[in-house]
């Protein structure tokens, strides 16, 4: 087991629960309900947006550092957490999808690279390939969080008109390819399915293209089967997507 990101404390609790289950020991339910004291001043919506904007600006600066894999990974992990937060999700989604991040996210999803691959991108080491696989997964998570937030707020249709790359054939094929590879990369398939569900719910043209022109149903069925066997989150997301097709 390896902690990729998130809280160290909850990771330890999860690992302990898995080990206890493997030993056949009874489950221990621990309740953690920590409330914020009344004496602590609460952030205003404007202050929360400012914090989100500062976090996005820091991530942007880290992504612009050339040849710094550690900075790029930290930037993408930050964006995953920012877009996964319960506050200002729509604001963060607008900042990311309508800003300079979109081209990088699209490249990571379509080509698993920070930029369009060329002759200079050939011959990557195994460490570099693993780095880009992780970046690809983070990009899918960021896009899924942003598209879901905008879909929930009813603003996704407007953003799709401004950013047609999000419903392009190349992008949809890349998402379907991730869904088709659910056997090897179930987590990527789960995030790709979330992206497709948000797009399908908002755009009827995207729905008809996925079902007809792009032939995405067999890949979705295969991913659903993999989810039933191996990944509950993937199974749930595939079921939700199938309801809209």
PDB file of C-alpha atoms in Angstrom:
ATOM      1  CA  UNK A   1       0.000   0.000   0.000  1.00  0.00           C
ATOM      2  CA  UNK A   2       1.229   3.485  -0.842  1.00  0.00           C
ATOM      3  CA  UNK A   3      -0.160   6.900   0.015  1.00  0.00           C
ATOM      4  CA  UNK A   4      -0.258   8.939  -3.165  1.00  0.00           C
ATOM      5  CA  UNK A   5      -1.855  12.080  -1.729  1.00  0.00           C
ATOM      6  CA  UNK A   6      -4.202  13.253   0.969  1.00  0.00           C
ATOM      7  CA  UNK A   7      -4.227  13.180   4.760  1.00  0.00           C
ATOM      8  CA  UNK A   8      -1.583  10.990   6.459  1.00  0.00           C
ATOM      9  CA  UNK A   9      -3.831  10.336   9.448  1.00  0.00           C
ATOM     10  CA  UNK A  10      -6.771   9.020   7.436  1.00  0.00           C
ATOM     11  CA  UNK A  11      -4.372   6.987   5.302  1.00  0.00           C
ATOM     12  CA  UNK A  12      -3.074   5.253   8.431  1.00  0.00           C
ATOM     13  CA  UNK A  13      -6.617   4.572   9.634  1.00  0.00           C
ATOM     14  CA  UNK A  14      -7.535   3.101   6.254  1.00  0.00           C
ATOM     15  CA  UNK A  15      -4.468   0.853   6.183  1.00  0.00           C
ATOM     16  CA  UNK A  16      -5.195  -0.394   9.704  1.00  0.00           C
ATOM     17  CA  UNK A  17      -8.786  -1.179   8.695  1.00  0.00           C
ATOM     18  CA  UNK A  18      -7.550  -3.162   5.675  1.00  0.00           C
ATOM     19  CA  UNK A  19      -5.087  -5.154   7.769  1.00  0.00           C
ATOM     20  CA  UNK A  20      -7.761  -5.925  10.360  1.00  0.00           C
ATOM     21  CA  UNK A  21     -10.116  -7.086   7.605  1.00  0.00           C
ATOM     22  CA  UNK A  22      -7.372  -9.304   6.127  1.00  0.00           C
ATOM     23  CA  UNK A  23      -6.893 -10.907   9.554  1.00  0.00           C
ATOM     24  CA  UNK A  24     -10.626 -11.402   9.966  1.00  0.00           C
ATOM     25  CA  UNK A  25     -10.816  -9.067  12.937  1.00  0.00           C
ATOM     26  CA  UNK A  26     -14.042  -7.150  13.619  1.00  0.00           C
ATOM     27  CA  UNK A  27     -14.410  -3.655  12.243  1.00  0.00           C
ATOM     28  CA  UNK A  28     -13.733  -0.774  14.596  1.00  0.00           C
ATOM     29  CA  UNK A  29     -15.780   2.316  13.917  1.00  0.00           C
ATOM     30  CA  UNK A  30     -14.137   5.457  15.221  1.00  0.00           C
ATOM     31  CA  UNK A  31     -16.009   8.732  15.221  1.00  0.00           C
ATOM     32  CA  UNK A  32     -14.118  11.918  14.411  1.00  0.00           C
ATOM     33  CA  UNK A  33     -16.311  14.948  14.616  1.00  0.00           C
ATOM     34  CA  UNK A  34     -14.193  18.015  15.091  1.00  0.00           C
ATOM     35  CA  UNK A  35     -16.164  21.237  14.902  1.00  0.00           C
ATOM     36  CA  UNK A  36     -14.646  24.671  14.490  1.00  0.00           C
ATOM     37  CA  UNK A  37     -14.908  26.689  17.724  1.00  0.00           C
ATOM     38  CA  UNK A  38     -17.167  29.734  17.632  1.00  0.00           C
ATOM     39  CA  UNK A  39     -14.248  31.972  18.578  1.00  0.00           C
ATOM     40  CA  UNK A  40     -12.499  31.227  15.273  1.00  0.00           C
ATOM     41  CA  UNK A  41     -13.544  33.813  12.644  1.00  0.00           C
ATOM     42  CA  UNK A  42     -15.122  32.328   9.529  1.00  0.00           C
ATOM     43  CA  UNK A  43     -13.928  33.169   6.031  1.00  0.00           C
ATOM     44  CA  UNK A  44     -16.175  35.319   3.901  1.00  0.00           C
ATOM     45  CA  UNK A  45     -16.996  34.118   0.356  1.00  0.00           C
ATOM     46  CA  UNK A  46     -14.688  36.797  -1.042  1.00  0.00           C
ATOM     47  CA  UNK A  47     -11.811  35.634   1.171  1.00  0.00           C
ATOM     48  CA  UNK A  48     -12.405  32.022   0.154  1.00  0.00           C
ATOM     49  CA  UNK A  49     -12.297  32.955  -3.534  1.00  0.00           C
ATOM     50  CA  UNK A  50      -9.102  34.901  -2.945  1.00  0.00           C
ATOM     51  CA  UNK A  51      -7.506  31.858  -1.320  1.00  0.00           C
ATOM     52  CA  UNK A  52      -8.609  29.660  -4.219  1.00  0.00           C
ATOM     53  CA  UNK A  53      -7.221  32.147  -6.727  1.00  0.00           C
ATOM     54  CA  UNK A  54      -3.900  32.294  -4.876  1.00  0.00           C
ATOM     55  CA  UNK A  55      -3.698  28.507  -4.891  1.00  0.00           C
ATOM     56  CA  UNK A  56      -4.390  28.401  -8.628  1.00  0.00           C
ATOM     57  CA  UNK A  57      -1.771  31.093  -9.266  1.00  0.00           C
ATOM     58  CA  UNK A  58       0.816  29.093  -7.287  1.00  0.00           C
ATOM     59  CA  UNK A  59      -0.014  25.970  -9.284  1.00  0.00           C
ATOM     60  CA  UNK A  60       0.339  27.943 -12.517  1.00  0.00           C
ATOM     61  CA  UNK A  61       3.786  29.173 -11.485  1.00  0.00           C
ATOM     62  CA  UNK A  62       4.887  25.639 -10.628  1.00  0.00           C
ATOM     63  CA  UNK A  63       3.688  24.259 -13.976  1.00  0.00           C
ATOM     64  CA  UNK A  64       5.703  26.882 -15.850  1.00  0.00           C
ATOM     65  CA  UNK A  65       9.006  25.637 -14.410  1.00  0.00           C
ATOM     66  CA  UNK A  66      10.724  23.762 -17.221  1.00  0.00           C
ATOM     67  CA  UNK A  67      12.144  20.342 -16.516  1.00  0.00           C
ATOM     68  CA  UNK A  68      10.980  20.271 -12.889  1.00  0.00           C
ATOM     69  CA  UNK A  69       8.942  17.099 -12.536  1.00  0.00           C
ATOM     70  CA  UNK A  70       8.567  17.603  -8.789  1.00  0.00           C
ATOM     71  CA  UNK A  71       7.083  21.080  -9.293  1.00  0.00           C
ATOM     72  CA  UNK A  72       4.729  19.847 -12.006  1.00  0.00           C
ATOM     73  CA  UNK A  73       3.505  16.969  -9.835  1.00  0.00           C
ATOM     74  CA  UNK A  74       2.955  19.290  -6.876  1.00  0.00           C
ATOM     75  CA  UNK A  75       1.010  21.707  -9.082  1.00  0.00           C
ATOM     76  CA  UNK A  76      -1.326  19.003 -10.371  1.00  0.00           C
ATOM     77  CA  UNK A  77      -1.896  17.574  -6.886  1.00  0.00           C
ATOM     78  CA  UNK A  78      -2.781  21.084  -5.703  1.00  0.00           C
ATOM     79  CA  UNK A  79      -5.296  21.496  -8.523  1.00  0.00           C
ATOM     80  CA  UNK A  80      -6.886  18.155  -7.661  1.00  0.00           C
ATOM     81  CA  UNK A  81      -7.397  19.264  -4.060  1.00  0.00           C
ATOM     82  CA  UNK A  82      -8.612  22.744  -5.028  1.00  0.00           C
ATOM     83  CA  UNK A  83     -11.206  21.423  -7.473  1.00  0.00           C
ATOM     84  CA  UNK A  84     -12.272  18.716  -5.025  1.00  0.00           C
ATOM     85  CA  UNK A  85     -12.984  21.201  -2.223  1.00  0.00           C
ATOM     86  CA  UNK A  86     -16.547  21.813  -1.102  1.00  0.00           C
ATOM     87  CA  UNK A  87     -16.256  25.605  -1.322  1.00  0.00           C
ATOM     88  CA  UNK A  88     -15.980  27.669  -4.515  1.00  0.00           C
ATOM     89  CA  UNK A  89     -15.886  24.627  -6.810  1.00  0.00           C
ATOM     90  CA  UNK A  90     -17.609  26.515  -9.603  1.00  0.00           C
ATOM     91  CA  UNK A  91     -15.302  29.503  -9.240  1.00  0.00           C
ATOM     92  CA  UNK A  92     -12.233  27.239  -9.362  1.00  0.00           C
ATOM     93  CA  UNK A  93     -13.615  25.403 -12.388  1.00  0.00           C
ATOM     94  CA  UNK A  94     -14.085  28.679 -14.279  1.00  0.00           C
ATOM     95  CA  UNK A  95     -10.564  29.824 -13.425  1.00  0.00           C
ATOM     96  CA  UNK A  96      -9.032  26.561 -14.643  1.00  0.00           C
ATOM     97  CA  UNK A  97     -11.095  25.766 -17.736  1.00  0.00           C
ATOM     98  CA  UNK A  98     -11.234  29.348 -18.981  1.00  0.00           C
ATOM     99  CA  UNK A  99      -7.570  30.070 -18.236  1.00  0.00           C
ATOM    100  CA  UNK A 100      -4.126  28.932 -19.314  1.00  0.00           C
ATOM    101  CA  UNK A 101      -4.455  25.521 -17.683  1.00  0.00           C
ATOM    102  CA  UNK A 102      -6.818  24.041 -20.243  1.00  0.00           C
ATOM    103  CA  UNK A 103      -4.276  23.458 -23.009  1.00  0.00           C
ATOM    104  CA  UNK A 104      -1.939  21.652 -20.592  1.00  0.00           C
ATOM    105  CA  UNK A 105      -4.766  19.519 -19.202  1.00  0.00           C
ATOM    106  CA  UNK A 106      -5.930  18.595 -22.703  1.00  0.00           C
ATOM    107  CA  UNK A 107      -2.395  17.598 -23.732  1.00  0.00           C
ATOM    108  CA  UNK A 108      -1.990  15.461 -20.621  1.00  0.00           C
ATOM    109  CA  UNK A 109      -5.270  13.668 -21.328  1.00  0.00           C
ATOM    110  CA  UNK A 110      -4.764  13.200 -25.060  1.00  0.00           C
ATOM    111  CA  UNK A 111      -1.017  12.509 -25.172  1.00  0.00           C
ATOM    112  CA  UNK A 112       0.167  12.113 -21.539  1.00  0.00           C
ATOM    113  CA  UNK A 113       2.572  14.994 -22.114  1.00  0.00           C
ATOM    114  CA  UNK A 114       2.796  18.611 -20.995  1.00  0.00           C
ATOM    115  CA  UNK A 115       2.828  19.685 -24.642  1.00  0.00           C
ATOM    116  CA  UNK A 116       2.117  18.148 -28.023  1.00  0.00           C
ATOM    117  CA  UNK A 117       4.627  15.305 -28.495  1.00  0.00           C
ATOM    118  CA  UNK A 118       7.317  15.769 -31.108  1.00  0.00           C
ATOM    119  CA  UNK A 119      10.709  14.381 -31.910  1.00  0.00           C
ATOM    120  CA  UNK A 120      12.132  15.906 -28.728  1.00  0.00           C
ATOM    121  CA  UNK A 121       9.751  13.874 -26.572  1.00  0.00           C
ATOM    122  CA  UNK A 122      10.957  10.475 -27.768  1.00  0.00           C
ATOM    123  CA  UNK A 123      13.055   8.088 -25.693  1.00  0.00           C
ATOM    124  CA  UNK A 124      11.712   8.859 -22.234  1.00  0.00           C
ATOM    125  CA  UNK A 125      13.043   6.892 -19.281  1.00  0.00           C
ATOM    126  CA  UNK A 126      10.836   4.613 -17.200  1.00  0.00           C
ATOM    127  CA  UNK A 127      10.795   7.231 -14.423  1.00  0.00           C
ATOM    128  CA  UNK A 128       9.632   9.902 -16.850  1.00  0.00           C
ATOM    129  CA  UNK A 129       6.951   7.628 -18.278  1.00  0.00           C
ATOM    130  CA  UNK A 130       5.662   6.909 -14.767  1.00  0.00           C
ATOM    131  CA  UNK A 131       5.645  10.631 -14.018  1.00  0.00           C
ATOM    132  CA  UNK A 132       3.508  11.345 -17.066  1.00  0.00           C
ATOM    133  CA  UNK A 133       1.144   8.495 -16.204  1.00  0.00           C
ATOM    134  CA  UNK A 134       0.553  10.109 -12.825  1.00  0.00           C
ATOM    135  CA  UNK A 135       0.160  13.545 -14.433  1.00  0.00           C
ATOM    136  CA  UNK A 136      -2.343  12.060 -16.876  1.00  0.00           C
ATOM    137  CA  UNK A 137      -4.391  10.695 -13.975  1.00  0.00           C
ATOM    138  CA  UNK A 138      -4.295  14.022 -12.126  1.00  0.00           C
ATOM    139  CA  UNK A 139      -5.382  15.877 -15.260  1.00  0.00           C
ATOM    140  CA  UNK A 140      -8.371  13.566 -15.613  1.00  0.00           C
ATOM    141  CA  UNK A 141      -9.308  14.163 -11.969  1.00  0.00           C
ATOM    142  CA  UNK A 142      -9.043  17.949 -12.322  1.00  0.00           C
ATOM    143  CA  UNK A 143     -11.158  17.965 -15.487  1.00  0.00           C
ATOM    144  CA  UNK A 144     -13.725  15.615 -13.940  1.00  0.00           C
ATOM    145  CA  UNK A 145     -14.041  17.817 -10.846  1.00  0.00           C
ATOM    146  CA  UNK A 146     -14.355  20.994 -12.929  1.00  0.00           C
ATOM    147  CA  UNK A 147     -16.876  19.575 -15.390  1.00  0.00           C
ATOM    148  CA  UNK A 148     -18.977  18.105 -12.585  1.00  0.00           C
ATOM    149  CA  UNK A 149     -18.995  21.387 -10.665  1.00  0.00           C
ATOM    150  CA  UNK A 150     -20.066  23.360 -13.729  1.00  0.00           C
ATOM    151  CA  UNK A 151     -22.671  20.743 -14.620  1.00  0.00           C
ATOM    152  CA  UNK A 152     -24.152  20.947 -11.110  1.00  0.00           C
ATOM    153  CA  UNK A 153     -24.295  24.746 -11.304  1.00  0.00           C
ATOM    154  CA  UNK A 154     -25.838  24.726 -14.801  1.00  0.00           C
ATOM    155  CA  UNK A 155     -22.937  26.700 -16.297  1.00  0.00           C
ATOM    156  CA  UNK A 156     -21.230  23.932 -18.280  1.00  0.00           C
ATOM    157  CA  UNK A 157     -23.075  24.638 -21.540  1.00  0.00           C
ATOM    158  CA  UNK A 158     -21.761  28.210 -21.552  1.00  0.00           C
ATOM    159  CA  UNK A 159     -18.189  27.060 -20.901  1.00  0.00           C
ATOM    160  CA  UNK A 160     -18.394  24.448 -23.675  1.00  0.00           C
ATOM    161  CA  UNK A 161     -19.304  27.194 -26.140  1.00  0.00           C
ATOM    162  CA  UNK A 162     -16.236  29.147 -25.054  1.00  0.00           C
ATOM    163  CA  UNK A 163     -13.932  26.106 -24.991  1.00  0.00           C
ATOM    164  CA  UNK A 164     -14.872  23.755 -27.869  1.00  0.00           C
ATOM    165  CA  UNK A 165     -11.784  21.613 -27.170  1.00  0.00           C
ATOM    166  CA  UNK A 166     -13.690  20.040 -24.293  1.00  0.00           C
ATOM    167  CA  UNK A 167     -16.154  18.432 -26.691  1.00  0.00           C
ATOM    168  CA  UNK A 168     -13.815  17.813 -29.628  1.00  0.00           C
ATOM    169  CA  UNK A 169     -13.610  14.383 -31.231  1.00  0.00           C
ATOM    170  CA  UNK A 170      -9.949  14.011 -30.243  1.00  0.00           C
ATOM    171  CA  UNK A 171     -10.694  14.723 -26.592  1.00  0.00           C
ATOM    172  CA  UNK A 172     -13.705  12.393 -26.483  1.00  0.00           C
ATOM    173  CA  UNK A 173     -11.680   9.610 -28.109  1.00  0.00           C
ATOM    174  CA  UNK A 174      -8.964  10.067 -25.478  1.00  0.00           C
ATOM    175  CA  UNK A 175     -11.561   9.735 -22.717  1.00  0.00           C
ATOM    176  CA  UNK A 176     -13.056   6.642 -24.321  1.00  0.00           C
ATOM    177  CA  UNK A 177      -9.576   5.155 -24.654  1.00  0.00           C
ATOM    178  CA  UNK A 178      -9.101   5.553 -20.903  1.00  0.00           C
ATOM    179  CA  UNK A 179     -12.470   3.894 -20.336  1.00  0.00           C
ATOM    180  CA  UNK A 180     -11.483   1.029 -22.646  1.00  0.00           C
ATOM    181  CA  UNK A 181      -8.270   0.487 -20.651  1.00  0.00           C
ATOM    182  CA  UNK A 182     -10.120   0.018 -17.360  1.00  0.00           C
ATOM    183  CA  UNK A 183      -8.440  -3.361 -16.882  1.00  0.00           C
ATOM    184  CA  UNK A 184      -4.991  -1.796 -16.569  1.00  0.00           C
ATOM    185  CA  UNK A 185      -5.944   1.666 -15.265  1.00  0.00           C
ATOM    186  CA  UNK A 186      -9.292   1.514 -13.412  1.00  0.00           C
ATOM    187  CA  UNK A 187      -8.730   4.837 -11.627  1.00  0.00           C
ATOM    188  CA  UNK A 188      -8.116   6.643 -14.916  1.00  0.00           C
ATOM    189  CA  UNK A 189     -11.230   5.018 -16.355  1.00  0.00           C
ATOM    190  CA  UNK A 190     -13.286   6.198 -13.389  1.00  0.00           C
ATOM    191  CA  UNK A 191     -12.249   9.831 -13.857  1.00  0.00           C
ATOM    192  CA  UNK A 192     -12.733   9.632 -17.634  1.00  0.00           C
ATOM    193  CA  UNK A 193     -16.247   8.277 -17.071  1.00  0.00           C
ATOM    194  CA  UNK A 194     -17.007  11.228 -14.776  1.00  0.00           C
ATOM    195  CA  UNK A 195     -15.881  13.613 -17.536  1.00  0.00           C
ATOM    196  CA  UNK A 196     -18.058  11.872 -20.111  1.00  0.00           C
ATOM    197  CA  UNK A 197     -21.093  11.886 -17.828  1.00  0.00           C
ATOM    198  CA  UNK A 198     -20.899  15.651 -17.288  1.00  0.00           C
ATOM    199  CA  UNK A 199     -20.499  16.280 -21.024  1.00  0.00           C
ATOM    200  CA  UNK A 200     -23.326  13.910 -21.966  1.00  0.00           C
ATOM    201  CA  UNK A 201     -25.724  15.433 -19.447  1.00  0.00           C
ATOM    202  CA  UNK A 202     -25.129  18.913 -20.839  1.00  0.00           C
ATOM    203  CA  UNK A 203     -24.675  18.356 -24.571  1.00  0.00           C
ATOM    204  CA  UNK A 204     -27.039  16.111 -26.542  1.00  0.00           C
ATOM    205  CA  UNK A 205     -24.699  16.256 -29.556  1.00  0.00           C
ATOM    206  CA  UNK A 206     -21.894  14.747 -27.483  1.00  0.00           C
ATOM    207  CA  UNK A 207     -24.235  11.978 -26.378  1.00  0.00           C
ATOM    208  CA  UNK A 208     -25.177  11.055 -29.954  1.00  0.00           C
ATOM    209  CA  UNK A 209     -21.530  11.116 -31.078  1.00  0.00           C
ATOM    210  CA  UNK A 210     -20.395   8.826 -28.256  1.00  0.00           C
ATOM    211  CA  UNK A 211     -23.164   6.317 -28.946  1.00  0.00           C
ATOM    212  CA  UNK A 212     -22.983   6.491 -32.737  1.00  0.00           C
ATOM    213  CA  UNK A 213     -19.926   7.941 -34.451  1.00  0.00           C
ATOM    214  CA  UNK A 214     -17.370   7.086 -31.740  1.00  0.00           C
ATOM    215  CA  UNK A 215     -18.862   3.709 -30.750  1.00  0.00           C
ATOM    216  CA  UNK A 216     -18.271   4.135 -27.042  1.00  0.00           C
ATOM    217  CA  UNK A 217     -20.842   1.684 -25.663  1.00  0.00           C
ATOM    218  CA  UNK A 218     -18.669  -1.487 -25.861  1.00  0.00           C
ATOM    219  CA  UNK A 219     -15.870   0.255 -23.941  1.00  0.00           C
ATOM    220  CA  UNK A 220     -18.350   1.425 -21.327  1.00  0.00           C
ATOM    221  CA  UNK A 221     -19.809  -2.051 -20.915  1.00  0.00           C
ATOM    222  CA  UNK A 222     -16.335  -3.549 -20.516  1.00  0.00           C
ATOM    223  CA  UNK A 223     -15.407  -0.897 -17.948  1.00  0.00           C
ATOM    224  CA  UNK A 224     -18.633  -1.571 -16.063  1.00  0.00           C
ATOM    225  CA  UNK A 225     -17.770  -5.259 -15.882  1.00  0.00           C
ATOM    226  CA  UNK A 226     -14.307  -4.423 -14.579  1.00  0.00           C
ATOM    227  CA  UNK A 227     -15.851  -2.107 -12.020  1.00  0.00           C
ATOM    228  CA  UNK A 228     -18.147  -4.851 -10.734  1.00  0.00           C
ATOM    229  CA  UNK A 229     -15.149  -7.115 -10.206  1.00  0.00           C
ATOM    230  CA  UNK A 230     -12.464  -4.681  -9.063  1.00  0.00           C
ATOM    231  CA  UNK A 231     -13.510  -1.087  -8.412  1.00  0.00           C
ATOM    232  CA  UNK A 232     -16.765   0.026  -6.791  1.00  0.00           C
ATOM    233  CA  UNK A 233     -16.258   3.669  -7.777  1.00  0.00           C
ATOM    234  CA  UNK A 234     -15.822   2.717 -11.431  1.00  0.00           C
ATOM    235  CA  UNK A 235     -18.932   0.539 -11.288  1.00  0.00           C
ATOM    236  CA  UNK A 236     -20.981   3.424  -9.831  1.00  0.00           C
ATOM    237  CA  UNK A 237     -19.739   5.960 -12.389  1.00  0.00           C
ATOM    238  CA  UNK A 238     -20.393   3.602 -15.297  1.00  0.00           C
ATOM    239  CA  UNK A 239     -23.931   2.996 -14.046  1.00  0.00           C
ATOM    240  CA  UNK A 240     -24.546   6.753 -13.831  1.00  0.00           C
ATOM    241  CA  UNK A 241     -23.207   7.320 -17.349  1.00  0.00           C
ATOM    242  CA  UNK A 242     -25.273   4.477 -18.820  1.00  0.00           C
ATOM    243  CA  UNK A 243     -28.437   6.079 -17.442  1.00  0.00           C
ATOM    244  CA  UNK A 244     -27.834   9.102 -19.696  1.00  0.00           C
ATOM    245  CA  UNK A 245     -27.010   7.195 -22.893  1.00  0.00           C
TER     246      UNK A 245
END
